GROMACS .gro file of C-alpha atoms in nm:
model
  505
    1UNK     CA    1   6.455  13.528   7.323
    2UNK     CA    2   6.466  13.153   7.300
    3UNK     CA    3   6.449  12.995   7.644
    4UNK     CA    4   6.477  12.621   7.694
    5UNK     CA    5   6.491  12.454   8.033
    6UNK     CA    6   6.508  12.079   8.056
    7UNK     CA    7   6.506  11.864   8.369
    8UNK     CA    8   6.533  11.504   8.248
    9UNK     CA    9   6.416  11.262   8.517
   10UNK     CA   10   6.641  10.976   8.407
   11UNK     CA   11   6.958  11.184   8.435
   12UNK     CA   12   6.855  11.326   8.770
   13UNK     CA   13   6.778  10.977   8.901
   14UNK     CA   14   7.112  10.851   8.779
   15UNK     CA   15   7.300  11.129   8.956
   16UNK     CA   16   7.118  11.058   9.279
   17UNK     CA   17   7.159  10.682   9.257
   18UNK     CA   18   7.529  10.700   9.179
   19UNK     CA   19   7.626  10.944   9.447
   20UNK     CA   20   7.759  11.192   9.197
   21UNK     CA   21   8.025  11.400   9.372
   22UNK     CA   22   7.934  11.765   9.440
   23UNK     CA   23   8.134  12.037   9.266
   24UNK     CA   24   8.085  12.415   9.314
   25UNK     CA   25   7.869  12.486   9.618
   26UNK     CA   26   7.621  12.771   9.660
   27UNK     CA   27   7.337  12.886   9.891
   28UNK     CA   28   7.511  12.825  10.226
   29UNK     CA   29   7.679  12.513  10.091
   30UNK     CA   30   7.348  12.325  10.065
   31UNK     CA   31   7.331  12.315   9.683
   32UNK     CA   32   7.601  12.213   9.437
   33UNK     CA   33   7.671  12.268   9.070
   34UNK     CA   34   7.807  11.928   8.969
   35UNK     CA   35   7.864  12.017   8.604
   36UNK     CA   36   7.864  12.323   8.382
   37UNK     CA   37   7.895  12.371   8.007
   38UNK     CA   38   7.881  12.679   7.782
   39UNK     CA   39   7.855  12.686   7.403
   40UNK     CA   40   7.780  12.934   7.126
   41UNK     CA   41   7.570  12.834   6.825
   42UNK     CA   42   7.380  13.039   6.567
   43UNK     CA   43   7.424  13.365   6.758
   44UNK     CA   44   7.299  13.216   7.085
   45UNK     CA   45   7.481  13.138   7.410
   46UNK     CA   46   7.376  12.809   7.571
   47UNK     CA   47   7.429  12.766   7.944
   48UNK     CA   48   7.392  12.416   8.088
   49UNK     CA   49   7.420  12.338   8.460
   50UNK     CA   50   7.378  12.016   8.657
   51UNK     CA   51   7.253  12.097   9.007
   52UNK     CA   52   7.232  11.872   9.313
   53UNK     CA   53   7.018  11.985   9.609
   54UNK     CA   54   7.034  11.666   9.815
   55UNK     CA   55   7.167  11.861  10.118
   56UNK     CA   56   6.907  12.138  10.103
   57UNK     CA   57   6.748  12.198  10.443
   58UNK     CA   58   6.418  12.378  10.387
   59UNK     CA   59   6.085  12.357  10.572
   60UNK     CA   60   5.800  12.195  10.383
   61UNK     CA   61   5.603  12.519  10.363
   62UNK     CA   62   5.882  12.734  10.217
   63UNK     CA   63   6.048  12.774   9.877
   64UNK     CA   64   6.372  12.888   9.717
   65UNK     CA   65   6.417  13.067   9.384
   66UNK     CA   66   6.750  13.016   9.206
   67UNK     CA   67   6.837  13.262   8.927
   68UNK     CA   68   7.152  13.228   8.714
   69UNK     CA   69   7.301  13.568   8.632
   70UNK     CA   70   7.563  13.666   8.372
   71UNK     CA   71   7.759  13.973   8.481
   72UNK     CA   72   8.049  14.170   8.331
   73UNK     CA   73   8.120  14.525   8.450
   74UNK     CA   74   7.807  14.733   8.393
   75UNK     CA   75   7.641  14.455   8.195
   76UNK     CA   76   7.413  14.208   8.368
   77UNK     CA   77   7.155  13.960   8.242
   78UNK     CA   78   6.933  13.741   8.455
   79UNK     CA   79   6.850  13.401   8.307
   80UNK     CA   80   6.517  13.225   8.373
   81UNK     CA   81   6.479  13.115   8.733
   82UNK     CA   82   6.415  12.778   8.891
   83UNK     CA   83   6.169  12.751   9.180
   84UNK     CA   84   6.229  12.481   9.440
   85UNK     CA   85   5.917  12.424   9.650
   86UNK     CA   86   5.871  12.231   9.971
   87UNK     CA   87   5.593  11.970   9.964
   88UNK     CA   88   5.328  12.191  10.128
   89UNK     CA   89   5.444  12.498   9.937
   90UNK     CA   90   5.409  12.302   9.613
   91UNK     CA   91   5.044  12.231   9.689
   92UNK     CA   92   4.981  12.601   9.744
   93UNK     CA   93   5.168  12.682   9.422
   94UNK     CA   94   4.967  12.431   9.217
   95UNK     CA   95   4.642  12.564   9.363
   96UNK     CA   96   4.731  12.923   9.276
   97UNK     CA   97   4.832  12.819   8.924
   98UNK     CA   98   4.499  12.644   8.875
   99UNK     CA   99   4.304  12.947   8.998
  100UNK     CA  100   4.497  13.184   8.771
  101UNK     CA  101   4.454  12.965   8.464
  102UNK     CA  102   4.142  13.150   8.358
  103UNK     CA  103   4.133  13.311   8.020
  104UNK     CA  104   4.199  13.681   7.964
  105UNK     CA  105   4.124  13.826   7.620
  106UNK     CA  106   4.100  13.477   7.483
  107UNK     CA  107   4.450  13.384   7.596
  108UNK     CA  108   4.550  13.152   7.878
  109UNK     CA  109   4.763  13.309   8.146
  110UNK     CA  110   5.084  13.120   8.228
  111UNK     CA  111   5.334  13.148   8.509
  112UNK     CA  112   5.664  13.321   8.435
  113UNK     CA  113   5.844  13.052   8.636
  114UNK     CA  114   6.000  12.817   8.379
  115UNK     CA  115   6.055  12.514   8.603
  116UNK     CA  116   5.937  12.383   8.940
  117UNK     CA  117   6.115  12.115   9.142
  118UNK     CA  118   5.925  11.945   9.421
  119UNK     CA  119   6.169  11.906   9.707
  120UNK     CA  120   6.005  11.648   9.932
  121UNK     CA  121   5.869  11.404   9.675
  122UNK     CA  122   6.069  11.085   9.736
  123UNK     CA  123   5.979  10.960   9.388
  124UNK     CA  124   6.180  11.240   9.226
  125UNK     CA  125   6.555  11.284   9.252
  126UNK     CA  126   6.686  11.595   9.423
  127UNK     CA  127   6.896  11.689   9.121
  128UNK     CA  128   6.816  11.854   8.790
  129UNK     CA  129   6.974  11.979   8.469
  130UNK     CA  130   6.921  12.343   8.374
  131UNK     CA  131   6.968  12.444   8.012
  132UNK     CA  132   6.889  12.783   7.860
  133UNK     CA  133   6.974  12.956   7.533
  134UNK     CA  134   6.988  13.337   7.505
  135UNK     CA  135   7.104  13.577   7.230
  136UNK     CA  136   7.482  13.609   7.245
  137UNK     CA  137   7.647  13.948   7.302
  138UNK     CA  138   8.020  14.022   7.297
  139UNK     CA  139   8.040  14.121   7.665
  140UNK     CA  140   7.931  13.771   7.765
  141UNK     CA  141   8.270  13.631   7.666
  142UNK     CA  142   8.420  13.790   7.979
  143UNK     CA  143   8.116  13.748   8.202
  144UNK     CA  144   8.111  13.566   8.534
  145UNK     CA  145   7.823  13.334   8.617
  146UNK     CA  146   7.647  13.397   8.947
  147UNK     CA  147   7.368  13.204   9.113
  148UNK     CA  148   7.127  13.428   9.302
  149UNK     CA  149   6.928  13.231   9.561
  150UNK     CA  150   6.626  13.405   9.715
  151UNK     CA  151   6.432  13.262  10.007
  152UNK     CA  152   6.059  13.316  10.012
  153UNK     CA  153   5.922  13.589  10.236
  154UNK     CA  154   5.708  13.333  10.418
  155UNK     CA  155   5.534  13.371  10.755
  156UNK     CA  156   5.596  13.745  10.771
  157UNK     CA  157   5.975  13.725  10.764
  158UNK     CA  158   6.211  13.878  10.511
  159UNK     CA  159   6.350  13.636  10.260
  160UNK     CA  160   6.730  13.659  10.244
  161UNK     CA  161   6.916  13.671   9.911
  162UNK     CA  162   7.245  13.487   9.858
  163UNK     CA  163   7.475  13.542   9.562
  164UNK     CA  164   7.750  13.291   9.474
  165UNK     CA  165   8.003  13.302   9.192
  166UNK     CA  166   8.004  12.974   9.000
  167UNK     CA  167   8.236  13.051   8.709
  168UNK     CA  168   8.499  13.325   8.664
  169UNK     CA  169   8.444  13.318   8.290
  170UNK     CA  170   8.213  13.121   8.069
  171UNK     CA  171   8.512  12.989   7.871
  172UNK     CA  172   8.351  12.930   7.536
  173UNK     CA  173   8.513  12.660   7.321
  174UNK     CA  174   8.736  12.801   7.048
  175UNK     CA  175   8.557  12.868   6.723
  176UNK     CA  176   8.647  12.622   6.450
  177UNK     CA  177   8.853  12.740   6.161
  178UNK     CA  178   8.782  12.420   5.974
  179UNK     CA  179   8.618  12.443   5.632
  180UNK     CA  180   8.378  12.172   5.746
  181UNK     CA  181   8.019  12.288   5.764
  182UNK     CA  182   7.742  12.176   5.999
  183UNK     CA  183   7.613  11.909   5.764
  184UNK     CA  184   7.962  11.763   5.734
  185UNK     CA  185   7.994  11.768   6.115
  186UNK     CA  186   7.681  11.557   6.145
  187UNK     CA  187   7.825  11.305   5.899
  188UNK     CA  188   8.150  11.274   6.093
  189UNK     CA  189   7.975  11.259   6.430
  190UNK     CA  190   7.797  10.944   6.316
  191UNK     CA  191   8.139  10.779   6.271
  192UNK     CA  192   8.257  10.782   6.633
  193UNK     CA  193   8.309  10.429   6.760
  194UNK     CA  194   8.237  10.260   7.092
  195UNK     CA  195   8.477  10.004   7.241
  196UNK     CA  196   8.374   9.682   7.411
  197UNK     CA  197   8.608   9.587   7.699
  198UNK     CA  198   8.794   9.260   7.670
  199UNK     CA  199   8.620   8.978   7.861
  200UNK     CA  200   8.765   8.899   8.201
  201UNK     CA  201   9.031   8.634   8.141
  202UNK     CA  202   9.081   8.565   8.511
  203UNK     CA  203   8.771   8.569   8.724
  204UNK     CA  204   8.964   8.496   9.044
  205UNK     CA  205   8.958   8.777   9.300
  206UNK     CA  206   9.153   8.800   9.625
  207UNK     CA  207   9.118   8.976   9.957
  208UNK     CA  208   9.428   8.985  10.176
  209UNK     CA  209   9.488   9.118  10.525
  210UNK     CA  210   9.651   9.044  10.857
  211UNK     CA  211   9.561   9.032  11.225
  212UNK     CA  212   9.843   9.171  11.447
  213UNK     CA  213   9.930   9.008  11.776
  214UNK     CA  214  10.033   9.344  11.920
  215UNK     CA  215   9.859   9.650  11.776
  216UNK     CA  216  10.008  10.002  11.802
  217UNK     CA  217   9.877  10.198  12.096
  218UNK     CA  218   9.700  10.444  11.866
  219UNK     CA  219   9.495  10.158  11.716
  220UNK     CA  220   9.432   9.958  12.031
  221UNK     CA  221   9.082   9.902  12.157
  222UNK     CA  222   8.993   9.849  12.519
  223UNK     CA  223   9.093   9.507  12.646
  224UNK     CA  224   9.390   9.277  12.601
  225UNK     CA  225   9.601   9.246  12.291
  226UNK     CA  226   9.575   8.927  12.086
  227UNK     CA  227   9.922   8.814  12.199
  228UNK     CA  228   9.821   8.851  12.564
  229UNK     CA  229   9.525   8.610  12.534
  230UNK     CA  230   9.521   8.237  12.590
  231UNK     CA  231   9.553   8.017  12.282
  232UNK     CA  232   9.181   7.932  12.290
  233UNK     CA  233   9.082   8.299  12.303
  234UNK     CA  234   9.332   8.380  12.030
  235UNK     CA  235   9.166   8.122  11.806
  236UNK     CA  236   8.826   8.276  11.874
  237UNK     CA  237   8.952   8.627  11.790
  238UNK     CA  238   9.114   8.505  11.468
  239UNK     CA  239   8.794   8.321  11.372
  240UNK     CA  240   8.582   8.628  11.447
  241UNK     CA  241   8.789   8.860  11.226
  242UNK     CA  242   8.810   8.611  10.940
  243UNK     CA  243   8.435   8.559  10.958
  244UNK     CA  244   8.379   8.933  10.913
  245UNK     CA  245   8.611   8.940  10.610
  246UNK     CA  246   8.431   8.643  10.456
  247UNK     CA  247   8.093   8.803  10.521
  248UNK     CA  248   8.186   9.093  10.291
  249UNK     CA  249   8.271   8.847  10.014
  250UNK     CA  250   7.953   8.645  10.055
  251UNK     CA  251   7.745   8.962  10.028
  252UNK     CA  252   7.876   9.029   9.676
  253UNK     CA  253   7.623   8.926   9.414
  254UNK     CA  254   7.742   8.618   9.224
  255UNK     CA  255   8.045   8.559   9.451
  256UNK     CA  256   8.160   8.203   9.524
  257UNK     CA  257   8.446   8.119   9.762
  258UNK     CA  258   8.737   7.922   9.617
  259UNK     CA  259   9.000   7.905   9.890
  260UNK     CA  260   9.087   8.048  10.231
  261UNK     CA  261   9.455   8.054  10.329
  262UNK     CA  262   9.570   8.147  10.681
  263UNK     CA  263   9.937   8.189  10.778
  264UNK     CA  264  10.072   8.260  11.124
  265UNK     CA  265  10.407   8.438  11.168
  266UNK     CA  266  10.621   8.398  11.477
  267UNK     CA  267  10.930   8.568  11.619
  268UNK     CA  268  11.262   8.403  11.715
  269UNK     CA  269  11.212   8.370  12.089
  270UNK     CA  270  11.375   8.059  12.240
  271UNK     CA  271  11.500   7.739  12.077
  272UNK     CA  272  11.463   7.709  11.698
  273UNK     CA  273  11.365   7.339  11.693
  274UNK     CA  274  11.111   7.397  11.968
  275UNK     CA  275  10.969   7.694  11.780
  276UNK     CA  276  10.933   7.484  11.464
  277UNK     CA  277  10.756   7.203  11.651
  278UNK     CA  278  10.525   7.450  11.824
  279UNK     CA  279  10.447   7.619  11.490
  280UNK     CA  280  10.326   7.287  11.342
  281UNK     CA  281  10.108   7.215  11.646
  282UNK     CA  282   9.974   7.574  11.644
  283UNK     CA  283   9.875   7.551  11.278
  284UNK     CA  284   9.693   7.219  11.328
  285UNK     CA  285   9.503   7.347  11.631
  286UNK     CA  286   9.395   7.668  11.455
  287UNK     CA  287   9.282   7.476  11.145
  288UNK     CA  288   9.082   7.234  11.359
  289UNK     CA  289   8.918   7.525  11.544
  290UNK     CA  290   8.825   7.705  11.222
  291UNK     CA  291   8.682   7.386  11.071
  292UNK     CA  292   8.480   7.303  11.381
  293UNK     CA  293   8.324   7.649  11.364
  294UNK     CA  294   8.260   7.610  10.990
  295UNK     CA  295   8.448   7.923  10.893
  296UNK     CA  296   8.474   7.838  10.525
  297UNK     CA  297   8.212   7.563  10.492
  298UNK     CA  298   8.317   7.328  10.212
  299UNK     CA  299   8.569   7.575  10.074
  300UNK     CA  300   8.933   7.464  10.072
  301UNK     CA  301   9.100   7.584  10.395
  302UNK     CA  302   9.479   7.599  10.434
  303UNK     CA  303   9.653   7.692  10.760
  304UNK     CA  304  10.031   7.729  10.789
  305UNK     CA  305  10.265   7.869  11.051
  306UNK     CA  306  10.612   8.018  11.006
  307UNK     CA  307  10.801   7.972  11.330
  308UNK     CA  308  11.053   8.257  11.284
  309UNK     CA  309  10.976   8.520  11.020
  310UNK     CA  310  11.327   8.651  10.950
  311UNK     CA  311  11.224   8.801  10.615
  312UNK     CA  312  10.990   9.046  10.787
  313UNK     CA  313  11.248   9.112  11.060
  314UNK     CA  314  11.504   9.206  10.794
  315UNK     CA  315  11.258   9.443  10.622
  316UNK     CA  316  11.163   9.615  10.948
  317UNK     CA  317  11.527   9.658  11.055
  318UNK     CA  318  11.619   9.802  10.715
  319UNK     CA  319  11.342  10.064  10.748
  320UNK     CA  320  11.426  10.150  11.111
  321UNK     CA  321  11.669  10.397  11.265
  322UNK     CA  322  11.799  10.149  11.526
  323UNK     CA  323  12.153  10.166  11.658
  324UNK     CA  324  12.405   9.955  11.461
  325UNK     CA  325  12.145   9.880  11.197
  326UNK     CA  326  12.396   9.786  10.927
  327UNK     CA  327  12.588   9.554  11.159
  328UNK     CA  328  12.261   9.387  11.261
  329UNK     CA  329  12.162   9.336  10.897
  330UNK     CA  330  12.507   9.199  10.819
  331UNK     CA  331  12.470   8.934  11.091
  332UNK     CA  332  12.121   8.839  10.976
  333UNK     CA  333  12.232   8.809  10.613
  334UNK     CA  334  12.552   8.612  10.674
  335UNK     CA  335  12.494   8.392  10.978
  336UNK     CA  336  12.251   8.101  10.951
  337UNK     CA  337  11.988   8.060  11.220
  338UNK     CA  338  12.109   7.709  11.303
  339UNK     CA  339  12.467   7.836  11.346
  340UNK     CA  340  12.401   8.090  11.618
  341UNK     CA  341  12.249   8.396  11.451
  342UNK     CA  342  12.036   8.490  11.750
  343UNK     CA  343  12.321   8.431  11.996
  344UNK     CA  344  12.552   8.659  11.799
  345UNK     CA  345  12.285   8.930  11.788
  346UNK     CA  346  12.259   8.908  12.169
  347UNK     CA  347  12.635   8.963  12.195
  348UNK     CA  348  12.650   9.261  11.959
  349UNK     CA  349  12.719   9.589  12.148
  350UNK     CA  350  12.627   9.438  12.486
  351UNK     CA  351  12.290   9.328  12.351
  352UNK     CA  352  12.151   9.677  12.287
  353UNK     CA  353  12.050   9.610  11.923
  354UNK     CA  354  11.892   9.280  12.030
  355UNK     CA  355  11.694   9.458  12.300
  356UNK     CA  356  11.558   9.691  12.031
  357UNK     CA  357  11.458   9.385  11.824
  358UNK     CA  358  11.275   9.229  12.116
  359UNK     CA  359  11.089   9.546  12.210
  360UNK     CA  360  11.018   9.702  11.869
  361UNK     CA  361  11.061   9.452  11.587
  362UNK     CA  362  10.956   9.108  11.712
  363UNK     CA  363  10.608   9.222  11.831
  364UNK     CA  364  10.544   9.379  11.488
  365UNK     CA  365  10.640   9.053  11.315
  366UNK     CA  366  10.397   8.836  11.511
  367UNK     CA  367  10.071   8.829  11.318
  368UNK     CA  368   9.821   8.613  11.133
  369UNK     CA  369   9.784   8.681  10.762
  370UNK     CA  370   9.495   8.565  10.546
  371UNK     CA  371   9.408   8.543  10.178
  372UNK     CA  372   9.052   8.487  10.058
  373UNK     CA  373   9.015   8.377   9.697
  374UNK     CA  374   8.678   8.385   9.522
  375UNK     CA  375   8.519   8.397   9.181
  376UNK     CA  376   8.234   8.620   9.078
  377UNK     CA  377   7.990   8.522   8.810
  378UNK     CA  378   7.936   8.809   8.563
  379UNK     CA  379   7.593   8.965   8.606
  380UNK     CA  380   7.350   9.000   8.320
  381UNK     CA  381   7.206   9.338   8.221
  382UNK     CA  382   6.899   9.306   8.445
  383UNK     CA  383   7.103   9.211   8.754
  384UNK     CA  384   7.356   9.486   8.683
  385UNK     CA  385   7.080   9.746   8.646
  386UNK     CA  386   6.925   9.635   8.975
  387UNK     CA  387   7.262   9.669   9.151
  388UNK     CA  388   7.313  10.012   8.992
  389UNK     CA  389   6.975  10.136   9.112
  390UNK     CA  390   7.036  10.002   9.463
  391UNK     CA  391   7.326  10.246   9.503
  392UNK     CA  392   7.593   9.972   9.491
  393UNK     CA  393   7.728  10.070   9.148
  394UNK     CA  394   8.089  10.045   9.268
  395UNK     CA  395   8.039   9.669   9.298
  396UNK     CA  396   7.983   9.648   8.922
  397UNK     CA  397   8.259   9.557   8.683
  398UNK     CA  398   8.316   9.750   8.363
  399UNK     CA  399   8.164   9.477   8.145
  400UNK     CA  400   7.850   9.491   8.357
  401UNK     CA  401   7.826   9.868   8.315
  402UNK     CA  402   7.842   9.822   7.941
  403UNK     CA  403   7.576   9.552   7.961
  404UNK     CA  404   7.345   9.805   8.130
  405UNK     CA  405   7.423  10.065   7.862
  406UNK     CA  406   7.357   9.815   7.582
  407UNK     CA  407   7.014   9.740   7.728
  408UNK     CA  408   6.911  10.091   7.616
  409UNK     CA  409   6.900  10.224   7.259
  410UNK     CA  410   7.237  10.360   7.147
  411UNK     CA  411   7.242  10.738   7.183
  412UNK     CA  412   6.954  10.749   7.433
  413UNK     CA  413   6.989  10.956   7.749
  414UNK     CA  414   7.015  10.644   7.963
  415UNK     CA  415   7.278  10.490   7.736
  416UNK     CA  416   7.488  10.808   7.743
  417UNK     CA  417   7.453  10.856   8.119
  418UNK     CA  418   7.566  10.503   8.204
  419UNK     CA  419   7.875  10.528   7.981
  420UNK     CA  420   7.964  10.868   8.127
  421UNK     CA  421   7.928  10.728   8.480
  422UNK     CA  422   8.148  10.429   8.392
  423UNK     CA  423   8.433  10.664   8.299
  424UNK     CA  424   8.407  10.840   8.636
  425UNK     CA  425   8.410  10.513   8.830
  426UNK     CA  426   8.685  10.357   8.614
  427UNK     CA  427   8.910  10.659   8.544
  428UNK     CA  428   9.206  10.439   8.441
  429UNK     CA  429   9.012  10.227   8.194
  430UNK     CA  430   9.087  10.316   7.829
  431UNK     CA  431   8.759  10.160   7.710
  432UNK     CA  432   8.549  10.353   7.964
  433UNK     CA  433   8.713  10.686   7.878
  434UNK     CA  434   8.704  10.633   7.501
  435UNK     CA  435   8.333  10.548   7.517
  436UNK     CA  436   8.257  10.850   7.738
  437UNK     CA  437   8.446  11.062   7.483
  438UNK     CA  438   8.231  10.913   7.206
  439UNK     CA  439   7.921  11.021   7.400
  440UNK     CA  440   8.066  11.372   7.443
  441UNK     CA  441   8.154  11.390   7.072
  442UNK     CA  442   7.803  11.287   6.973
  443UNK     CA  443   7.679  11.590   7.171
  444UNK     CA  444   7.957  11.817   7.033
  445UNK     CA  445   8.107  11.864   7.381
  446UNK     CA  446   8.460  11.890   7.246
  447UNK     CA  447   8.647  12.000   7.558
  448UNK     CA  448   8.487  11.721   7.758
  449UNK     CA  449   8.572  11.468   7.488
  450UNK     CA  450   8.936  11.581   7.485
  451UNK     CA  451   8.951  11.549   7.863
  452UNK     CA  452   8.850  11.184   7.833
  453UNK     CA  453   9.065  11.102   7.529
  454UNK     CA  454   9.393  11.286   7.579
  455UNK     CA  455   9.551  11.035   7.821
  456UNK     CA  456   9.482  10.748   7.584
  457UNK     CA  457   9.559  10.921   7.253
  458UNK     CA  458   9.852  10.685   7.182
  459UNK     CA  459   9.637  10.370   7.202
  460UNK     CA  460   9.513  10.227   6.869
  461UNK     CA  461   9.160  10.189   7.009
  462UNK     CA  462   9.147  10.569   7.057
  463UNK     CA  463   9.274  10.669   6.710
  464UNK     CA  464   8.934  10.692   6.540
  465UNK     CA  465   8.770  10.912   6.802
  466UNK     CA  466   9.083  11.127   6.827
  467UNK     CA  467   9.059  11.179   6.453
  468UNK     CA  468   8.693  11.283   6.474
  469UNK     CA  469   8.776  11.518   6.762
  470UNK     CA  470   9.059  11.684   6.565
  471UNK     CA  471   8.825  11.727   6.268
  472UNK     CA  472   8.564  11.903   6.479
  473UNK     CA  473   8.835  12.121   6.635
  474UNK     CA  474   8.945  12.228   6.286
  475UNK     CA  475   9.277  12.039   6.265
  476UNK     CA  476   9.225  11.839   5.946
  477UNK     CA  477   9.590  11.740   5.902
  478UNK     CA  478   9.617  11.588   6.248
  479UNK     CA  479   9.275  11.426   6.203
  480UNK     CA  480   9.394  11.259   5.884
  481UNK     CA  481   9.694  11.108   6.066
  482UNK     CA  482   9.478  10.959   6.342
  483UNK     CA  483   9.214  10.831   6.100
  484UNK     CA  484   9.477  10.673   5.875
  485UNK     CA  485   9.623  10.484   6.173
  486UNK     CA  486   9.273  10.381   6.286
  487UNK     CA  487   9.189  10.257   5.936
  488UNK     CA  488   9.513  10.054   5.932
  489UNK     CA  489   9.400   9.898   6.261
  490UNK     CA  490   9.078   9.786   6.092
  491UNK     CA  491   8.831  10.041   6.230
  492UNK     CA  492   8.549  10.058   5.974
  493UNK     CA  493   8.432  10.404   6.082
  494UNK     CA  494   8.781  10.546   6.022
  495UNK     CA  495   8.779  10.421   5.661
  496UNK     CA  496   8.448  10.599   5.599
  497UNK     CA  497   8.568  10.915   5.773
  498UNK     CA  498   8.884  10.924   5.561
  499UNK     CA  499   8.674  10.894   5.246
  500UNK     CA  500   8.454  11.185   5.353
  501UNK     CA  501   8.755  11.395   5.447
  502UNK     CA  502   8.929  11.340   5.112
  503UNK     CA  503   8.611  11.428   4.922
  504UNK     CA  504   8.574  11.745   5.126
  505UNK     CA  505   8.935  11.841   5.064
   0.00000   0.00000   0.00000
């Protein structure tokens, strides 16, 4: 039997750093299988699992043995186990291994445990990849995969055993019917292409929001509403909330403020001309207050005030179930404010619709909106890598992810892991998905590659890799179509792949 178990540190660290989302849970919900893959090659079944044990709660002097098991009816086969030791238990384990390392009959004794993971070592990620290859038998095609977790019988107590089903069937990829042989596969696999994203044409970013004068009761905090405060206290509250929004921007690496725009929105209460005059004074006072408190520093600051926000009133009425809604909208649309719109609304149906406006609509209209514009200098590979390792990978842009990947040799574990992570964080990016598919193709993970590629199969930048995928799946005719289109688009790898395919045919 050929047993291989690999626990690459770089991949485990990447999973931990990036907060990789748990998948199938086992052992009381404290461990998770975050990825699983099955393949059949040269009469052997390969089982590959990615396991996260970040949530494992285990005393330092105890251990847990995890054994994958294939089971179908009366057939059952245990795969090599993984031992997870607490820190103190690991010391005991290492000591016992050293003592038992003496020679017997000229041969060195070795432990049957294939892998040991130290749980409490902060320098090692609490995640690992398990990979094993065993002789393939027909019954395995319908087998379920179980994970048998056995606690140690430590301190005189009985160690419990937990058994969790991870996969209902190992779902082997379909065998190729293509005439291509393994050597030809290797030649085509070298012709997958990686896409560089287009540079950011517009580096301007915006954050928008609003501060309500009257918040819904479900969202209210203790104390007075903004609209119930004096003007001076209103200005302080507006400043405080804007300062918090700006703080988030300033914390972004490479961010530089460009402009802060603040707009107040009022409701039609009282005389129109008086409201307009008050709106101008209100805007000037708020701008002066924000400048005195250095809200935006030297950044351009604009403050405006709309005395009567009839656009928002119209939208809210249209979405409401108020009495005489259509008649109210008709008045708003056809009677100008200066020609008695509000007076006519007061007269409609003895003022009942207007009362609804005053109680329900006008308070929702009164608010302060803001827009924060800023630019962000693209990070270089070193800065991007530092941000990635700090756990703030979602702050990275796609170009910066690719810069990190390019800092490693193409095809290396680190290179592949970063591109795969980029596709998970940018699921709608064609470039991210096509590159993750290229990584999957290079490892002959065809179902995974198709999952990344299928949504973008109609894009010219995906044609080449779609062609390679179809070749490996055994569909030469469809592959030729994709590769021909890719070659017409100027993809050099597609031209070479077409030449190889025609020679083979």
